Amino acid sequence: MHELSVCQALVDQLADLARREAAQRVTAAVLRVGPMSGIVPDLLLHAFPFASAETVADGAELRFEHAPVRVACRRCGAETDAEPGRLVCGACGDWQTRLVSGDELLLVSVELER
Amino acid sequence: MCNTCGCNVTDANRHLLDDPAAQAHETSAGGAVVVLQRLLDANDREAAHNREHFDEHAVLVLNLMSSPGSGKTRLLEATIDALRGEARIAVIEGDLETENDADRIRAKGVVAHQITTGTACHLDAHMVHDALHHVALEGLDVLFIENVGNLVCPASFDLGQHRNVTLLSVTEGDDKPAKYPVMFRAADLMLITKADLLGAIEEFAPERAIRAFRDLANPGPVLTVSAKTGVGLATWLDWLRAEIRAQKARVAAGETLRPKVQPEGAALHAHDHEHTHLHEHPHTHGDGVTHSHPHSHTHAHGHAHSHGHEGEHRHEHADGHAAGDDHDHAHGG
């Protein structure tokens, strides 16, 4: 699963941060993961202990910020909720929308033990 | 400064983000350090590096993605035959195991490098970078990267390509775009393949596949092809020729291009350079070929229409007059 690759990238980022901040340990990391990112938060949670074993992020808590799927309609201008498999405008039904939220795959913040 | 995603955080200004005095609101209580960095930042940087290599040699790079067995290699074989003497092609193949696909391409007299990923379900920018040591870019017109057959994972990894081409074979079902939205949203072009089977598989309606594709807000062109019979192939080749010309024009103008939909980055970076007028003119002439014409205006778009060769067509024009959103001017966020 590609969540392991993503987890390894996350652990590398956490290790870099810890080094730059002269921290001993990463105790928590906050992620913002949208449904349209292609990454499943639960699978990240499962992969994280393996990817972080014996690193500065070993035992860190992963927390997720919700990122709803939202689209802005190019035709009527409305901003509405949408389903991942159907990104049409919730107001007028047009398909010509722009995703404004829901594909995030971000490391938002970390908590460090110095 | 874009405070939304951290896209502009560089080594030069990172101290502002990390310094509580300089950016007090960026650092929350409890000693947490605000990062706001893409999780795949390292991959993305390697992908950008690959893209620089490609642009240096004015090579168009296409990332082919689909389920296993939807006809990626067969399409490449037909494409190589059709463009022999006209375009110089190389191929990077991604599979879990075997050199089989690379061997099929090599049998056509084209350089092919096989990446065997072992258990990895996708290619990433590092694997492609390593493969570039085996594929000379000098003198190439187009490099195809045939990703691992998988409708999920490859969509999340930028490789440095300019366009994503996603294949959907008629044996897979016309609701695949709705089932795998991340993949089909990332497609700059959707190819409905194995069109020769359309008569035998009445469950598959190209119109429904296109509807599902549009419902992902994707204005990209859709072409229906059969690499076996050659139906629809001329339109695919015209798209390819136009993309090759567009890439050379971009390089001459000092510009580059990333696939239209980037995971996460695009939405946050879309400070609306978009002036999009989308018109759809579905023309149904009733038979196997479904077209959709990309007026997705990269400059130098000489997208030649080549209808009339395969009999009647079903057309769908998705005229994405996107003046600015096709380009990546490498703006600083």
GROMACS .gro file of C-alpha atoms in nm, chain A residues 1-3 5-6 9-10 13 16-17 20-21 31-33 35-39 44 74-75 83-88 93 95-101 103-112 114, chain B residues 4-5 14 18 30-41 121-122 152-153 156-157 177-178 181-182 185 211-212 214-219 262-265 267-268 270 272 274 276 278-280:
model
   96
    1MET     CA    1   0.000   0.000   0.000
    2HIS     CA    2   0.120   0.348  -0.079
    3GLU     CA    3   0.032   0.466   0.270
    5SER     CA    4   0.550   0.520   0.133
    6VAL     CA    5   0.366   0.828   0.255
    9ALA     CA    6   0.807   1.038   0.382
   10LEU     CA    7   0.632   1.168   0.693
   13GLN     CA    8   1.007   1.502   0.749
   16ASP     CA    9   1.439   1.665   0.970
   17LEU     CA   10   1.222   1.891   1.181
   20ARG     CA   11   1.643   2.148   1.296
   21GLU     CA   12   1.462   2.225   1.620
   31LEU     CA   13  -0.205   1.602   0.952
   32ARG     CA   14  -0.469   1.737   0.722
   33VAL     CA   15  -0.574   1.464   0.481
   35PRO     CA   16  -1.059   1.225   0.084
   36MET     CA   17  -0.942   1.336  -0.262
   37SER     CA   18  -0.575   1.298  -0.169
   38GLY     CA   19  -0.594   0.925  -0.229
   39ILE     CA   20  -0.461   0.858   0.119
   44LEU     CA   21  -0.157   0.585   0.774
   74ARG     CA   22  -1.768   2.808  -1.220
   75ARG     CA   23  -2.115   2.866  -1.354
   83GLU     CA   24  -1.899   1.357  -0.275
   84PRO     CA   25  -1.552   1.234  -0.376
   85GLY     CA   26  -1.696   1.045  -0.672
   86ARG     CA   27  -1.925   1.326  -0.780
   87LEU     CA   28  -1.781   1.676  -0.772
   88VAL     CA   29  -2.081   1.853  -0.921
   93GLY     CA   30  -2.585   2.063  -1.053
   95TRP     CA   31  -2.010   1.970  -1.336
   96GLN     CA   32  -1.781   2.261  -1.410
   97THR     CA   33  -1.652   2.312  -1.060
   98ARG     CA   34  -1.321   2.369  -0.892
   99LEU     CA   35  -1.219   2.172  -0.587
  100VAL     CA   36  -1.155   2.416  -0.304
  101SER     CA   37  -1.102   2.162  -0.028
  103ASP     CA   38  -0.735   1.694  -0.161
  104GLU     CA   39  -0.502   1.813   0.111
  105LEU     CA   40  -0.213   1.595   0.219
  106LEU     CA   41  -0.034   1.819   0.464
  107LEU     CA   42   0.177   1.800   0.771
  108VAL     CA   43   0.016   2.086   0.966
  109SER     CA   44   0.217   2.094   1.286
  110VAL     CA   45   0.429   1.885   1.519
  111GLU     CA   46   0.481   1.872   1.894
  112LEU     CA   47   0.836   1.826   2.006
  114ARG     CA   48   1.330   1.928   2.357
  118THR     CA   49  -0.258   2.862   0.339
  119CYS     CA   50  -0.031   2.576   0.248
  128ARG     CA   51   1.172   2.940   0.686
  132ASP     CA   52   0.977   2.903   1.297
  144GLY     CA   53   0.186   2.421   2.376
  145GLY     CA   54   0.518   2.428   2.195
  146ALA     CA   55   0.379   2.292   1.870
  147VAL     CA   56   0.570   2.388   1.559
  148VAL     CA   57   0.359   2.481   1.261
  149VAL     CA   58   0.488   2.313   0.949
  150LEU     CA   59   0.229   2.324   0.671
  151GLN     CA   60   0.429   2.115   0.433
  152ARG     CA   61   0.313   1.860   0.183
  153LEU     CA   62   0.364   1.507   0.310
  154LEU     CA   63   0.510   1.416  -0.027
  155ASP     CA   64   0.733   1.720  -0.036
  235CYS     CA   65   0.220  -0.052  -0.602
  236HIS     CA   66   0.323   0.268  -0.781
  266VAL     CA   67  -0.534   0.395  -0.673
  267CYS     CA   68  -0.178   0.460  -0.568
  270SER     CA   69  -0.078   1.038  -0.560
  271PHE     CA   70   0.280   1.057  -0.686
  291PRO     CA   71  -1.434   0.716  -1.285
  292ALA     CA   72  -1.690   0.742  -1.004
  295PRO     CA   73  -1.220   0.956  -0.842
  296VAL     CA   74  -0.866   1.046  -0.739
  299ARG     CA   75  -0.965   1.348  -1.162
  325ARG     CA   76  -2.064   1.144  -1.775
  326ALA     CA   77  -1.886   0.990  -1.476
  328ARG     CA   78  -1.729   1.498  -1.618
  329ASP     CA   79  -1.891   1.453  -1.277
  330LEU     CA   80  -1.539   1.470  -1.136
  331ALA     CA   81  -1.527   1.823  -1.278
  332ASN     CA   82  -1.275   1.702  -1.532
  333PRO     CA   83  -1.295   1.896  -1.861
  376GLN     CA   84  -0.206   1.803  -0.886
  377PRO     CA   85  -0.281   1.621  -0.570
  378GLU     CA   86  -0.345   1.892  -0.313
  379GLY     CA   87  -0.100   2.147  -0.448
  381ALA     CA   88  -0.612   2.365  -0.539
  382LEU     CA   89  -0.408   2.563  -0.295
  384ALA     CA   90  -0.486   2.805  -0.786
  386ASP     CA   91  -0.719   3.172  -0.995
  388GLU     CA   92  -0.819   3.052  -1.451
  390THR     CA   93  -1.228   2.901  -1.811
  392LEU     CA   94  -1.622   2.534  -2.102
  393HIS     CA   95  -1.853   2.442  -2.380
  394GLU     CA   96  -1.978   2.100  -2.445
   0.00000   0.00000   0.00000
